[in-house]
Coordinates of C-alpha atoms in Angstrom, one line a residue:
Chain Q
X20 CA 0.1 -0.1 0.1
X21 CA 1.5 3.2 -1.1
X22 CA 1.0 5.8 1.8
X23 CA 2.1 8.9 0.3
X24 CA -0.1 10.0 -2.2
X25 CA 1.4 10.2 -5.6
X26 CA -1.5 12.0 -7.4
X27 CA -3.3 14.2 -4.5
X28 CA -6.8 14.3 -6.8
X29 CA -7.4 11.0 -6.0
X30 CA -8.1 11.6 -2.4
X31 CA -10.1 15.0 -3.0
X32 CA -13.6 13.1 -2.4
X33 CA -12.2 11.4 0.9
X34 CA -10.7 14.9 1.8
X35 CA -13.7 16.7 1.5
X36 CA -15.7 13.7 3.2
X37 CA -13.3 13.1 6.2
X38 CA -12.6 16.7 6.8
X39 CA -16.4 17.4 7.4
X40 CA -16.9 14.3 9.4
X41 CA -14.3 15.4 11.8
X42 CA -15.2 19.0 11.9
X43 CA -18.8 17.7 13.1
X44 CA -17.4 15.4 15.6
X45 CA -15.3 18.8 16.6
X46 CA -18.5 20.7 16.9
X47 CA -20.5 18.0 18.7
X48 CA -18.2 17.2 21.3
X49 CA -17.8 20.8 22.2
X50 CA -21.9 21.3 22.4
X51 CA -22.0 20.6 25.9
X52 CA -25.7 20.8 27.4
X53 CA -24.8 21.3 31.1
X54 CA -26.5 22.8 34.2
X55 CA -26.3 26.3 32.6
X56 CA -28.8 24.8 30.3
X57 CA -27.6 26.7 27.0
X58 CA -27.9 26.1 24.4
X59 CA -31.6 24.9 24.8
X60 CA -32.4 21.5 24.3
X61 CA -33.1 20.5 20.8
X62 CA -33.7 23.6 18.6
X63 CA -30.4 25.3 20.0
X64 CA -28.5 22.4 19.4
X65 CA -30.0 21.9 15.9
X66 CA -28.9 25.4 15.0
X67 CA -25.4 24.9 16.2
X68 CA -24.7 21.8 14.7
X69 CA -25.9 23.1 11.4
X70 CA -23.6 25.8 11.5
X71 CA -20.9 23.7 12.4
X72 CA -21.6 21.3 9.4
X73 CA -21.0 24.5 7.1
X74 CA -18.1 25.6 9.0
X75 CA -17.0 22.1 8.6
X76 CA -17.4 21.9 5.2
X77 CA -16.3 25.0 4.2
X78 CA -12.7 24.2 5.9
X79 CA -12.7 20.7 4.2
X80 CA -13.6 22.2 0.5
X81 CA -10.5 24.7 0.8
X82 CA -7.6 22.2 0.4
X83 CA -8.7 20.6 -2.8
X84 CA -9.9 23.9 -4.3
X85 CA -6.6 25.3 -3.4
X86 CA -4.7 21.9 -5.1
X87 CA -6.7 22.9 -8.5
X88 CA -5.6 26.5 -8.3
X89 CA -8.9 27.7 -7.7
X90 CA -7.6 30.6 -5.4
X91 CA -10.9 32.4 -5.3
X92 CA -12.2 29.7 -3.0
X93 CA -10.3 31.1 0.0
X94 CA -12.3 34.2 -0.2
X95 CA -15.0 31.8 0.9
X96 CA -13.2 31.4 4.2
X97 CA -13.6 35.3 4.5
X98 CA -17.3 34.9 4.1
X99 CA -17.7 32.1 6.6
X100 CA -15.7 34.6 9.2
X101 CA -18.4 36.8 8.2
X102 CA -21.1 34.4 9.0
X103 CA -19.8 33.6 12.5
X104 CA -19.7 36.7 13.5
X105 CA -23.4 36.7 13.0
X106 CA -23.6 33.6 15.1
X107 CA -21.8 36.0 17.8
X108 CA -24.5 38.9 17.4
X109 CA -27.3 36.1 17.4
X110 CA -26.0 34.8 20.6
X111 CA -25.6 38.0 22.2
X112 CA -28.9 39.2 21.1
X113 CA -30.9 36.0 22.3
X114 CA -29.0 36.1 25.7
X115 CA -29.3 39.5 26.5
X116 CA -33.2 39.3 26.0
X117 CA -33.4 36.1 28.0
X118 CA -31.3 37.8 30.7
X119 CA -34.0 40.4 31.2
X120 CA -36.5 37.5 32.4
X121 CA -34.0 35.7 34.8
X122 CA -34.5 36.1 38.4
X123 CA -30.8 36.4 38.8
X124 CA -29.1 37.6 35.6
X125 CA -25.9 36.3 33.9
X126 CA -25.1 40.1 33.3
X127 CA -23.6 41.3 30.2
X128 CA -19.9 40.5 30.6
X129 CA -20.8 36.8 31.1
X130 CA -23.4 36.7 28.0
X131 CA -20.6 38.7 25.6
X132 CA -18.2 35.5 26.7
X133 CA -20.8 33.0 25.9
X134 CA -21.1 34.7 22.4
X135 CA -17.5 34.7 21.7
X136 CA -17.2 31.3 22.6
X137 CA -19.7 30.0 20.0
X138 CA -17.9 32.1 17.5
X139 CA -14.7 30.6 18.5
X140 CA -15.8 27.0 18.2
X141 CA -16.7 27.6 14.8
X142 CA -13.5 28.7 13.8
X143 CA -11.7 25.7 15.5
X144 CA -14.3 23.4 13.4
X145 CA -13.0 25.1 10.2
X146 CA -9.4 24.5 11.8
X147 CA -10.1 20.6 12.3
X148 CA -11.7 20.3 9.2
X149 CA -8.8 22.2 7.0
X150 CA -6.1 20.0 8.6
X151 CA -7.8 17.1 8.3
X152 CA -8.2 17.5 4.5
X153 CA -5.0 18.7 4.0
X154 CA -3.4 15.4 5.6
X155 CA -5.7 13.3 3.6
X156 CA -5.0 15.1 0.1
X157 CA -0.9 15.0 0.9
X158 CA -0.6 11.9 2.6
X159 CA -2.9 9.3 2.9
X160 CA -6.6 8.8 4.3
X161 CA -5.3 7.3 7.5
X162 CA -2.9 10.0 8.0
X163 CA -6.3 12.4 7.6
X164 CA -8.1 10.5 10.4
X165 CA -4.7 10.9 12.7
X166 CA -4.1 14.4 11.9
X167 CA -8.0 14.9 12.4
X168 CA -8.2 13.3 15.8
X169 CA -5.0 15.0 17.0
X170 CA -6.1 18.4 16.0
X171 CA -9.6 17.4 17.6
X172 CA -8.0 17.1 20.8
X173 CA -5.9 19.8 20.5
X174 CA -8.9 22.3 20.0
X175 CA -10.8 20.7 22.8
X176 CA -7.8 21.6 25.1
X177 CA -7.6 25.3 23.7
X178 CA -11.1 25.7 24.2
X179 CA -11.1 24.7 28.2
X180 CA -11.1 27.5 30.3
X181 CA -10.4 28.3 33.7
X182 CA -12.6 28.5 36.8
X183 CA -13.0 30.5 39.6
X184 CA -11.1 28.3 42.0
X185 CA -7.9 28.7 39.9
X186 CA -8.0 32.5 40.8
X187 CA -9.6 32.3 44.2
X188 CA -9.4 30.4 47.5
X189 CA -13.0 29.5 48.7
X190 CA -14.6 29.3 52.0
X191 CA -17.8 29.1 53.2
X192 CA -18.6 31.8 56.2
X193 CA -21.4 32.3 58.2
X194 CA -24.0 34.9 57.3
X195 CA -24.4 36.9 60.5
X196 CA -27.5 39.3 61.3
X197 CA -26.7 42.1 64.0
X198 CA -29.8 44.2 63.7
X199 CA -30.6 45.3 60.4
X200 CA -26.7 44.8 59.5
X201 CA -26.1 41.6 57.3
X202 CA -22.5 40.6 57.4
X203 CA -20.8 37.6 55.6
X204 CA -18.0 36.6 57.8
X205 CA -16.4 39.9 58.7
X206 CA -17.5 41.5 55.4
X207 CA -20.5 44.1 55.7
X208 CA -23.1 43.1 52.8
X209 CA -26.3 45.1 53.3
X210 CA -28.7 46.6 55.5
X211 CA -32.0 44.5 55.8
X212 CA -34.8 46.2 57.6
X213 CA -37.5 43.9 57.7
X214 CA -37.4 41.2 60.6
X215 CA -39.3 39.1 58.0
X216 CA -36.6 39.2 55.5
X217 CA -34.4 38.5 58.5
X218 CA -36.1 35.5 59.4
X219 CA -35.8 34.1 55.5
X220 CA -32.2 35.1 55.4
X221 CA -31.4 33.2 58.6
X222 CA -33.2 29.9 57.1
X223 CA -32.0 30.1 53.5
X224 CA -28.8 32.5 53.5
X225 CA -25.5 31.1 52.5
X226 CA -22.3 32.9 52.7
X227 CA -18.5 32.4 51.1
X228 CA -15.7 34.4 51.1
X229 CA -13.3 34.2 48.1
X230 CA -9.7 35.2 48.8
X231 CA -7.7 36.0 45.4
X232 CA -4.5 34.1 45.0
X233 CA -2.4 37.4 44.0
X234 CA -2.6 40.6 42.5
X235 CA -4.0 39.8 39.1
X236 CA -6.5 37.5 40.7
X237 CA -7.5 40.4 42.7
X238 CA -8.6 42.4 39.9
X239 CA -10.2 39.6 38.1
X240 CA -12.6 38.5 41.0
X241 CA -13.4 42.2 41.8
X242 CA -15.1 42.8 37.9
X243 CA -18.7 43.2 38.3
X244 CA -19.3 40.8 35.3
X245 CA -17.4 38.1 37.0
X246 CA -19.2 38.5 40.3
X247 CA -22.4 38.5 38.4
X248 CA -21.8 35.2 36.5
X249 CA -20.6 33.6 39.9
X250 CA -24.1 34.8 41.3
X251 CA -26.2 33.7 38.4
X252 CA -24.2 30.0 38.1
X253 CA -24.9 29.4 41.9
X254 CA -28.1 30.5 42.4
X255 CA -29.4 28.9 39.3
X256 CA -28.0 25.2 40.1
X257 CA -28.8 25.6 43.9
X258 CA -32.5 27.2 43.3
X259 CA -32.6 31.1 44.0
X260 CA -35.1 31.8 46.9
X261 CA -36.7 34.8 45.9
X262 CA -39.5 36.3 43.4
X263 CA -40.1 39.3 41.3
X264 CA -40.3 42.7 43.1
X265 CA -38.1 41.3 46.3
X266 CA -34.8 43.1 46.0
X267 CA -34.1 42.5 49.8
X268 CA -33.6 38.8 49.0
X269 CA -31.4 39.3 45.7
X270 CA -28.0 37.7 45.9
X271 CA -25.1 40.0 46.0
X272 CA -21.3 40.1 46.3
X273 CA -19.2 42.7 48.1
X274 CA -15.4 43.2 48.2
X275 CA -13.5 44.0 51.2
X276 CA -11.6 47.1 49.7
X277 CA -8.8 46.7 52.0
X278 CA -7.5 43.2 51.1
X279 CA -9.6 42.2 47.9
X280 CA -11.4 39.5 49.4
X281 CA -14.9 39.0 48.2
X282 CA -17.9 38.1 50.1
X283 CA -20.8 36.4 48.1
X284 CA -24.0 36.3 49.8
X285 CA -26.9 33.8 48.4
X286 CA -30.4 32.8 49.3
X287 CA -31.0 29.6 48.0
X288 CA -33.3 26.8 48.7
X289 CA -30.4 24.0 48.8
X290 CA -28.6 25.3 51.5
X291 CA -26.0 22.3 51.2
X292 CA -22.7 24.6 51.7
X293 CA -20.6 21.5 50.1
X294 CA -22.7 21.5 46.9
X295 CA -22.8 25.3 46.6
X296 CA -19.0 25.6 47.0
X297 CA -18.4 22.8 44.6
X298 CA -20.5 24.8 42.0
X299 CA -18.8 28.1 42.9
X300 CA -15.5 26.4 42.3
X301 CA -16.5 25.5 38.6
X302 CA -17.9 28.8 37.6
X303 CA -16.1 29.8 34.7
X304 CA -13.4 32.4 34.6
X305 CA -14.6 35.0 32.2
X306 CA -12.0 35.7 29.6
X307 CA -13.1 39.4 29.7
X308 CA -12.7 39.8 33.0
X309 CA -9.3 38.8 33.2
X310 CA -6.9 41.3 34.3
X311 CA -3.2 41.0 34.3
X312 CA -1.7 44.1 36.4
X313 CA 1.8 42.3 37.0
X314 CA 2.3 41.7 33.2
X315 CA 2.1 45.7 32.7
X316 CA 4.4 46.0 35.6
X317 CA 7.0 43.5 34.4
X318 CA 6.8 45.1 31.0
X319 CA 7.6 48.3 32.6
X320 CA 10.4 47.2 34.3
X321 CA 11.7 45.2 31.2
X322 CA 12.0 48.5 28.9
X323 CA 13.1 51.2 31.3
X324 CA 12.3 55.0 30.2
X325 CA 9.4 53.7 28.3
X326 CA 6.7 56.0 29.4
X327 CA 3.8 53.7 30.1
X328 CA 0.5 55.8 30.3
Chain F
X9 CA -24.0 45.9 42.3
X10 CA -25.2 49.3 41.4
X11 CA -22.3 51.4 39.8
X12 CA -24.4 54.7 39.3
X13 CA -27.0 56.8 41.5
X14 CA -30.3 55.3 40.7
X15 CA -31.4 54.5 44.2
X16 CA -34.3 56.7 45.4
X17 CA -36.3 56.7 48.4
X18 CA -39.8 55.7 47.8
X19 CA -41.4 56.2 51.5
X20 CA -40.2 56.8 54.9
X21 CA -41.9 55.1 57.8
X22 CA -41.0 56.7 61.1
X23 CA -42.1 56.6 64.9
X24 CA -40.1 60.0 65.8
X25 CA -42.5 62.9 64.3
X26 CA -39.7 65.6 65.0
X27 CA -36.8 63.9 63.1
X28 CA -38.8 63.4 59.7
X29 CA -39.5 65.8 56.9
X30 CA -38.8 66.3 53.3
X31 CA -39.8 65.1 49.8
X32 CA -40.6 61.4 50.2
X33 CA -44.2 60.3 51.4
X34 CA -43.9 59.6 55.1
X35 CA -45.8 57.2 57.5
X36 CA -45.9 58.0 61.1
X37 CA -46.5 54.7 63.3
X38 CA -46.7 54.7 67.1
X39 CA -44.5 52.0 68.0
X40 CA -41.7 49.4 66.5
X41 CA -44.4 46.7 65.7
X42 CA -46.4 48.9 63.6
X43 CA -43.1 50.1 62.0
X44 CA -42.2 46.9 61.2
X45 CA -45.8 46.1 60.0
X46 CA -46.3 49.3 57.8
X47 CA -42.8 48.9 56.5
X48 CA -43.3 45.1 55.4
X49 CA -46.6 46.1 53.3
X50 CA -45.0 49.0 51.7
X51 CA -42.0 46.6 50.5
X52 CA -44.3 44.4 49.1
X53 CA -46.4 46.9 47.5
X54 CA -43.6 49.4 46.1
X55 CA -41.4 46.5 45.2
X56 CA -38.7 48.1 47.0
X57 CA -36.2 47.2 49.9
X58 CA -36.7 48.6 53.5
X59 CA -33.6 49.5 55.4
X60 CA -33.5 50.3 59.0
X61 CA -31.7 53.5 59.9
X62 CA -31.8 52.4 63.7
X63 CA -33.3 55.4 65.1
X64 CA -36.9 54.3 64.6
X65 CA -37.0 55.2 61.1
X66 CA -37.1 52.9 58.2
X67 CA -36.9 53.9 54.3
X68 CA -38.1 52.0 51.3
X69 CA -35.7 52.2 48.6
X70 CA -35.6 51.3 45.2
X71 CA -32.7 49.7 44.0

């Protein structure tokens, strides 16, 4: 058996087929339905699988068309990029609309992050399909399969982001009510006037304190978008104890401005602290909330005289 | 998590007649028990949040 293709054109059909299939597998693997329940079951899934199919086909077809010196075909990739930017807009719009109807909203930063991920996943699908197709045309179908699966795992690795537990130490803290003042540990949260509400809080209130692991993390967890994402995720999983027009039971997060610790106060039905902590640890670290002040300082130190403004 | 000044006082409930004045609707009550009762109702009706100023006065705030 000849493992190096003598005539690349022989493999064109296989290249397109294999590229498309592996691209689709990539999309399918990245299409997770988890506790955040997004995309919605069935219909949301169909939309993303279909778009993934288009992306995979585009990536796979690009290689044979280049081999046939059909260079205009590459412009279709630009078209695809435009298409997937629309995916991002679509996601943003849908989620922003849905967010207005949430008891504990996701927040704009979380939504932007999700929209970005959806766009990014389609590019990864193109990337996997393109590499698979290229390997099939240049070498052999087997090579295509191997390269395809390697890039599939690679793209999965690229897409797995960090979580809150990477930037902060999470500890359960008591919810303390002193008169109308509400504290989580030693951090002041808010003033709750009604004894009725205070009783609910005593029963269903859960507190956590997040201690940032370093200077960079301190800025990241202070981000309002990141805080809202934490509140949304934990509340959603642990079932929020609140209704419309009840601002005194809204979950909040407050900073200890002196040392950068973040106190989280939640009113949830399932008050199992261990479970809530496990959820809290897995809250995604939002790409848009990450700040690297120490990097900036390092850079300034590396080039003395540069006037960083 | 407000970052702007959008909170405002919807109503004031107080035991102390002398201390209170101003623009928001004021409800005078006779004791702590009635203070809690009126504040509770107002909180539910106005969809605001009751805050205790610890001097016999409660304010209902829209956040």
